Amino acid sequence: MTSDKVTPSDLRASKARGERIASLTAYDYPMTRLLDECGVPLLLVGDSLGMVVLGYPDTTHVTMAEMEHHVRAAARARPRALLAADLPYHSYETPEAAVAHALRLVAAGAEAVKAEGGREILAQVRAITGAGIPFIGHLGMLPQHVLEEGGYRIKGRKEAEREALLADARALADAGAFAIVLELVAPAVAREISEGIAIPTIGIGSGPDCDGQILVTHDLLGTFPWFTPKFVKRELNASEQMRTAVTRWKQAVEVPAGKTL
Ligand code: KIV
């Protein structure tokens, strides 16, 4: 990739060249700027911010106003990376609602939007891409459906699920999606989908054979230590470093140098 702004076509071209795509979540100005300085080409203002920033139990509580607030903050970093944002829960029930909310995210600074689902949201996907807004699909475990599903579990182990995932992926690609996130998809099925469509798959907990990988940055860096998904290999234990630094500083304030209690 060049030093120019990353576009959906660049990401498709990466797949065509067999180059893997690294992607991370970013919810605010400093993190977007830092990850962009590291050259990560695809940044997502994910509704996972509901859990790791806002303290909600799951993503179903995240509002449109909260997404817009975080997209504006991330966009102020003016990243070279493509900045995508999640359409929050219940914001894309109809094609009209999907376009209206996608346009609000674009007005806030998003350059692409992502929504969860396959053939059941195809009319919405066509409406979004028809409005000229780049779209990323999301298949497999759908966090916005966690309450109906009763938890986070791997998809694609049953033959019917495998067939449905493959059909959904093809339908999203045909409807104009430029990439698809595969979350908690059985690795063999994630590989089959990746080999079967021209647009890149970006995996999370779906094995090594996707065209790219995405993680929640807080999981990668250890800034949300109270829960880390099993598939994450943490690269940093930032919460421990923060605790050590704050404790050291607090002790220095409470017991100034040269004084003993
Ligand atoms: O909300 C999110 O951060 C996501 C990614 C983890 C794929 O959807």
Short mmCIF file of C-alpha atoms and ligand atoms in Angstrom, two decimals:
data_model
loop_
_atom_site.label_atom_id
_atom_site.label_comp_id
_atom_site.label_asym_id
_atom_site.label_seq_id
_atom_site.Cartn_x
_atom_site.Cartn_y
_atom_site.Cartn_z
CA MET A 1 0.00 0.00 0.00
CA THR A 2 1.11 3.60 -0.65
CA SER A 3 1.13 6.52 1.79
CA ASP A 4 -2.18 7.74 0.32
CA LYS A 5 -5.52 7.48 2.06
CA VAL A 6 -6.70 3.85 2.25
CA THR A 7 -9.83 3.12 0.22
CA PRO A 8 -12.15 0.10 -0.05
CA SER A 9 -10.52 -0.68 -3.43
CA ASP A 10 -7.09 -0.78 -1.77
CA LEU A 11 -8.35 -3.40 0.67
CA ARG A 12 -9.85 -5.47 -2.14
CA ALA A 13 -6.57 -5.15 -4.04
CA SER A 14 -4.68 -6.36 -0.94
CA LYS A 15 -6.70 -9.57 -1.05
CA ALA A 16 -6.10 -9.95 -4.79
CA ARG A 17 -2.34 -9.68 -4.12
CA GLY A 18 -2.58 -12.19 -1.27
CA GLU A 19 -1.61 -9.58 1.35
CA ARG A 20 -3.18 -9.95 4.79
CA ILE A 21 -5.09 -7.00 6.28
CA ALA A 22 -4.60 -5.91 9.91
CA SER A 23 -7.54 -4.13 11.48
CA LEU A 24 -8.25 -2.82 14.99
CA THR A 25 -10.97 -0.94 16.81
CA ALA A 26 -10.49 2.73 17.69
CA TYR A 27 -13.00 4.81 19.60
CA ASP A 28 -11.29 8.13 20.20
CA TYR A 29 -8.72 10.64 18.91
CA PRO A 30 -5.48 9.41 20.57
CA MET A 31 -6.04 5.72 19.86
CA THR A 32 -7.01 6.39 16.24
CA ARG A 33 -3.92 8.54 15.79
CA LEU A 34 -1.61 5.99 17.44
CA LEU A 35 -2.95 3.02 15.49
CA ASP A 36 -2.79 5.04 12.29
CA GLU A 37 0.83 5.94 13.02
CA CYS A 38 1.46 2.16 13.26
CA GLY A 39 0.11 1.80 9.72
CA VAL A 40 -3.01 -0.23 10.51
CA PRO A 41 -5.02 0.25 7.29
CA LEU A 42 -8.56 -0.40 8.57
CA LEU A 43 -9.84 1.10 11.81
CA LEU A 44 -13.31 0.41 13.17
CA VAL A 45 -15.32 2.51 15.58
CA GLY A 46 -17.02 -0.67 16.72
CA ASP A 47 -20.07 -0.81 18.94
CA SER A 48 -17.85 -2.97 21.18
CA LEU A 49 -17.12 0.45 22.66
CA GLY A 50 -20.34 -0.15 24.59
CA MET A 51 -18.55 -2.75 26.68
CA VAL A 52 -14.90 -1.65 26.80
CA VAL A 53 -15.51 2.11 27.08
CA LEU A 54 -19.07 2.71 28.28
CA GLY A 55 -19.46 -0.19 30.71
CA TYR A 56 -22.58 -1.76 29.20
CA PRO A 57 -23.01 -5.56 29.47
CA ASP A 58 -23.29 -5.95 25.66
CA THR A 59 -23.57 -3.95 22.44
CA THR A 60 -27.38 -3.78 22.41
CA HIS A 61 -27.31 -0.72 24.69
CA VAL A 62 -25.20 1.46 22.38
CA THR A 63 -27.13 4.38 20.91
CA MET A 64 -26.76 6.23 17.63
CA ALA A 65 -25.77 9.40 19.54
CA GLU A 66 -22.98 7.48 21.31
CA MET A 67 -21.69 6.11 18.02
CA GLU A 68 -21.71 9.57 16.44
CA HIS A 69 -19.84 11.02 19.44
CA HIS A 70 -17.06 8.40 19.16
CA VAL A 71 -16.87 8.56 15.35
CA ARG A 72 -16.39 12.35 15.56
CA ALA A 73 -13.57 11.89 18.09
CA ALA A 74 -11.84 9.20 16.00
CA ALA A 75 -12.26 11.16 12.76
CA ARG A 76 -10.51 14.21 14.29
CA ALA A 77 -7.29 12.16 14.00
CA ARG A 78 -7.75 12.36 10.21
CA PRO A 79 -6.26 8.87 9.76
CA ARG A 80 -4.73 7.59 6.58
CA ALA A 81 -6.52 4.34 7.50
CA LEU A 82 -10.02 3.76 6.27
CA LEU A 83 -12.28 4.67 9.20
CA ALA A 84 -15.37 2.45 9.43
CA ALA A 85 -18.15 2.59 12.02
CA ASP A 86 -20.82 0.22 13.26
CA LEU A 87 -24.48 0.88 12.70
CA PRO A 88 -25.82 0.34 16.23
CA TYR A 89 -28.56 -2.04 17.36
CA HIS A 90 -31.98 -1.40 15.78
CA SER A 91 -30.65 1.39 13.52
CA TYR A 92 -31.07 -0.60 10.28
CA GLU A 93 -34.46 -2.25 10.59
CA THR A 94 -35.55 -0.92 7.17
CA PRO A 95 -33.59 0.22 4.08
CA GLU A 96 -34.68 3.83 4.76
CA ALA A 97 -33.51 3.72 8.40
CA ALA A 98 -30.26 2.04 7.35
CA VAL A 99 -29.43 4.80 4.84
CA ALA A 100 -30.47 7.61 7.19
CA HIS A 101 -28.29 6.28 10.03
CA ALA A 102 -25.39 5.42 7.72
CA LEU A 103 -25.48 9.02 6.43
CA ARG A 104 -25.33 10.29 10.04
CA LEU A 105 -22.21 8.18 10.68
CA VAL A 106 -20.68 9.50 7.46
CA ALA A 107 -21.51 13.08 8.51
CA ALA A 108 -19.70 12.34 11.79
CA GLY A 109 -16.60 11.25 9.84
CA ALA A 110 -17.02 7.55 9.02
CA GLU A 111 -15.84 6.45 5.58
CA ALA A 112 -17.65 3.11 5.65
CA VAL A 113 -20.31 1.46 7.79
CA LYS A 114 -20.72 -2.07 9.09
CA ALA A 115 -23.91 -3.92 10.02
CA GLU A 116 -24.56 -7.43 11.30
CA GLY A 117 -26.41 -10.06 9.26
CA GLY A 118 -26.63 -11.74 5.89
CA ARG A 119 -29.50 -12.29 3.50
CA GLU A 120 -32.03 -10.91 6.02
CA ILE A 121 -30.51 -7.41 5.68
CA LEU A 122 -29.79 -7.52 1.95
CA ALA A 123 -32.31 -4.78 1.10
CA GLN A 124 -30.56 -2.54 3.67
CA VAL A 125 -27.11 -3.38 2.26
CA ARG A 126 -28.26 -2.57 -1.28
CA ALA A 127 -29.78 0.70 -0.09
CA ILE A 128 -26.55 1.69 1.71
CA THR A 129 -24.24 0.80 -1.18
CA GLY A 130 -26.77 2.36 -3.60
CA ALA A 131 -26.42 5.60 -1.64
CA GLY A 132 -22.68 5.44 -2.33
CA ILE A 133 -21.65 4.48 1.21
CA PRO A 134 -18.99 1.74 1.42
CA PHE A 135 -20.31 -1.24 3.40
CA ILE A 136 -18.68 -3.98 5.50
CA GLY A 137 -20.70 -7.09 6.35
CA HIS A 138 -20.52 -9.01 9.62
CA LEU A 139 -21.35 -12.75 9.77
CA GLY A 140 -20.97 -15.56 12.28
CA MET A 141 -21.57 -14.68 15.91
CA LEU A 142 -23.55 -11.43 15.82
CA PRO A 143 -23.01 -9.54 19.09
CA GLN A 144 -26.18 -7.47 18.59
CA HIS A 145 -28.12 -10.80 18.78
CA VAL A 146 -26.37 -12.06 21.90
CA LEU A 147 -29.54 -11.86 23.99
CA GLU A 148 -31.61 -14.01 21.58
CA GLU A 149 -28.69 -16.42 21.14
CA GLY A 150 -27.98 -16.67 24.87
CA GLY A 151 -24.21 -16.22 24.55
CA TYR A 152 -21.20 -16.07 22.25
CA ARG A 153 -20.69 -19.38 20.42
CA ILE A 154 -18.82 -20.60 17.34
CA LYS A 155 -20.87 -20.69 14.12
CA GLY A 156 -20.51 -23.04 11.17
CA ARG A 157 -19.93 -26.34 12.95
CA LYS A 158 -23.29 -27.68 11.78
CA GLU A 159 -23.76 -28.28 8.05
CA ALA A 160 -26.84 -26.05 7.89
CA GLU A 161 -24.90 -23.19 9.50
CA ARG A 162 -21.98 -23.69 7.11
CA GLU A 163 -24.28 -23.53 4.10
CA ALA A 164 -26.07 -20.46 5.45
CA LEU A 165 -22.77 -18.66 6.10
CA LEU A 166 -21.51 -19.37 2.60
CA ALA A 167 -24.78 -18.19 1.04
CA ASP A 168 -24.81 -15.06 3.23
CA ALA A 169 -21.21 -14.20 2.34
CA ARG A 170 -21.89 -14.54 -1.40
CA ALA A 171 -25.08 -12.49 -1.11
CA LEU A 172 -23.30 -9.67 0.78
CA ALA A 173 -20.50 -9.60 -1.78
CA ASP A 174 -23.06 -9.49 -4.62
CA ALA A 175 -24.92 -6.65 -2.86
CA GLY A 176 -21.76 -4.54 -2.92
CA ALA A 177 -20.07 -5.12 0.45
CA PHE A 178 -16.32 -4.49 0.10
CA ALA A 179 -15.32 -6.69 3.07
CA ILE A 180 -16.92 -9.05 5.57
CA VAL A 181 -16.04 -9.51 9.24
CA LEU A 182 -16.27 -13.18 10.25
CA GLU A 183 -16.71 -13.44 14.01
CA LEU A 184 -16.36 -16.79 15.78
CA VAL A 185 -16.77 -18.77 12.57
CA ALA A 186 -15.39 -22.34 12.55
CA PRO A 187 -11.90 -21.91 11.00
CA ALA A 188 -12.49 -24.42 8.14
CA VAL A 189 -15.67 -22.57 7.14
CA ALA A 190 -13.95 -19.17 7.44
CA ARG A 191 -11.30 -20.48 5.04
CA GLU A 192 -13.94 -21.79 2.64
CA ILE A 193 -15.74 -18.42 2.64
CA SER A 194 -12.45 -16.54 2.17
CA GLU A 195 -11.55 -18.72 -0.81
CA GLY A 196 -15.05 -18.45 -2.28
CA ILE A 197 -15.51 -14.67 -2.51
CA ALA A 198 -13.47 -11.88 -4.12
CA ILE A 199 -13.80 -9.39 -1.25
CA PRO A 200 -11.63 -9.69 1.87
CA THR A 201 -12.80 -11.51 4.97
CA ILE A 202 -11.61 -10.02 8.25
CA GLY A 203 -11.64 -12.65 10.97
CA ILE A 204 -12.05 -12.38 14.71
CA GLY A 205 -11.79 -15.70 16.53
CA SER A 206 -12.23 -17.45 13.17
CA GLY A 207 -8.81 -19.02 12.62
CA PRO A 208 -5.76 -17.97 10.62
CA ASP A 209 -7.08 -18.36 7.08
CA CYS A 210 -9.15 -15.19 6.74
CA ASP A 211 -7.82 -12.42 4.49
CA GLY A 212 -7.31 -10.20 7.52
CA GLN A 213 -7.70 -10.12 11.27
CA ILE A 214 -9.44 -7.65 13.56
CA LEU A 215 -9.30 -7.35 17.34
CA VAL A 216 -10.79 -5.07 19.93
CA THR A 217 -7.74 -2.94 20.73
CA HIS A 218 -8.49 -3.03 24.47
CA ASP A 219 -8.20 -6.85 24.33
CA LEU A 220 -4.89 -6.69 22.46
CA LEU A 221 -3.35 -4.14 24.82
CA GLY A 222 -4.91 -5.31 28.08
CA THR A 223 -6.72 -2.08 28.91
CA PHE A 224 -9.93 -3.97 29.74
CA PRO A 225 -8.49 -6.70 31.98
CA TRP A 226 -11.74 -7.95 33.48
CA PHE A 227 -12.63 -10.01 30.42
CA THR A 228 -10.48 -11.16 27.51
CA PRO A 229 -11.89 -13.52 24.83
CA LYS A 230 -10.14 -16.92 24.67
CA PHE A 231 -8.87 -16.38 21.10
CA VAL A 232 -6.97 -13.17 21.96
CA LYS A 233 -3.22 -13.32 22.45
CA ARG A 234 -2.59 -10.16 24.46
CA GLU A 235 0.50 -8.22 23.30
CA LEU A 236 0.64 -5.94 26.35
CA ASN A 237 -0.63 -5.91 29.92
CA ALA A 238 -1.30 -2.17 29.99
CA SER A 239 -3.70 -2.34 32.93
CA GLU A 240 -0.94 -3.81 35.12
CA GLN A 241 1.52 -1.12 33.98
CA MET A 242 -1.10 1.55 34.72
CA ARG A 243 -1.77 0.15 38.19
CA THR A 244 1.97 0.07 38.95
CA ALA A 245 2.50 3.64 37.68
CA VAL A 246 -0.49 5.06 39.53
CA THR A 247 0.37 3.26 42.78
CA ARG A 248 3.97 4.54 42.58
CA TRP A 249 2.81 8.11 41.92
CA LYS A 250 0.19 7.93 44.69
CA GLN A 251 2.79 6.72 47.18
CA ALA A 252 5.15 9.55 46.16
CA VAL A 253 2.36 12.09 46.74
CA GLU A 254 1.39 10.61 50.09
CA VAL A 255 4.98 10.12 51.31
CA PRO A 256 7.21 12.84 49.77
CA ALA A 257 10.86 11.90 49.09
CA GLY A 258 13.09 12.11 52.18
CA LYS A 259 10.18 11.72 54.59
CA THR A 260 9.18 8.51 56.32
CA LEU A 261 5.99 7.90 58.19
O1 KIV B 1 -17.87 -3.92 17.54
C1 KIV B 1 -16.77 -4.32 17.17
O2 KIV B 1 -15.72 -3.89 17.66
C2 KIV B 1 -16.72 -5.32 16.10
C3 KIV B 1 -15.41 -5.99 15.84
C4 KIV B 1 -14.92 -6.72 17.01
C5 KIV B 1 -15.44 -6.82 14.65
O3 KIV B 1 -17.70 -5.58 15.49
#
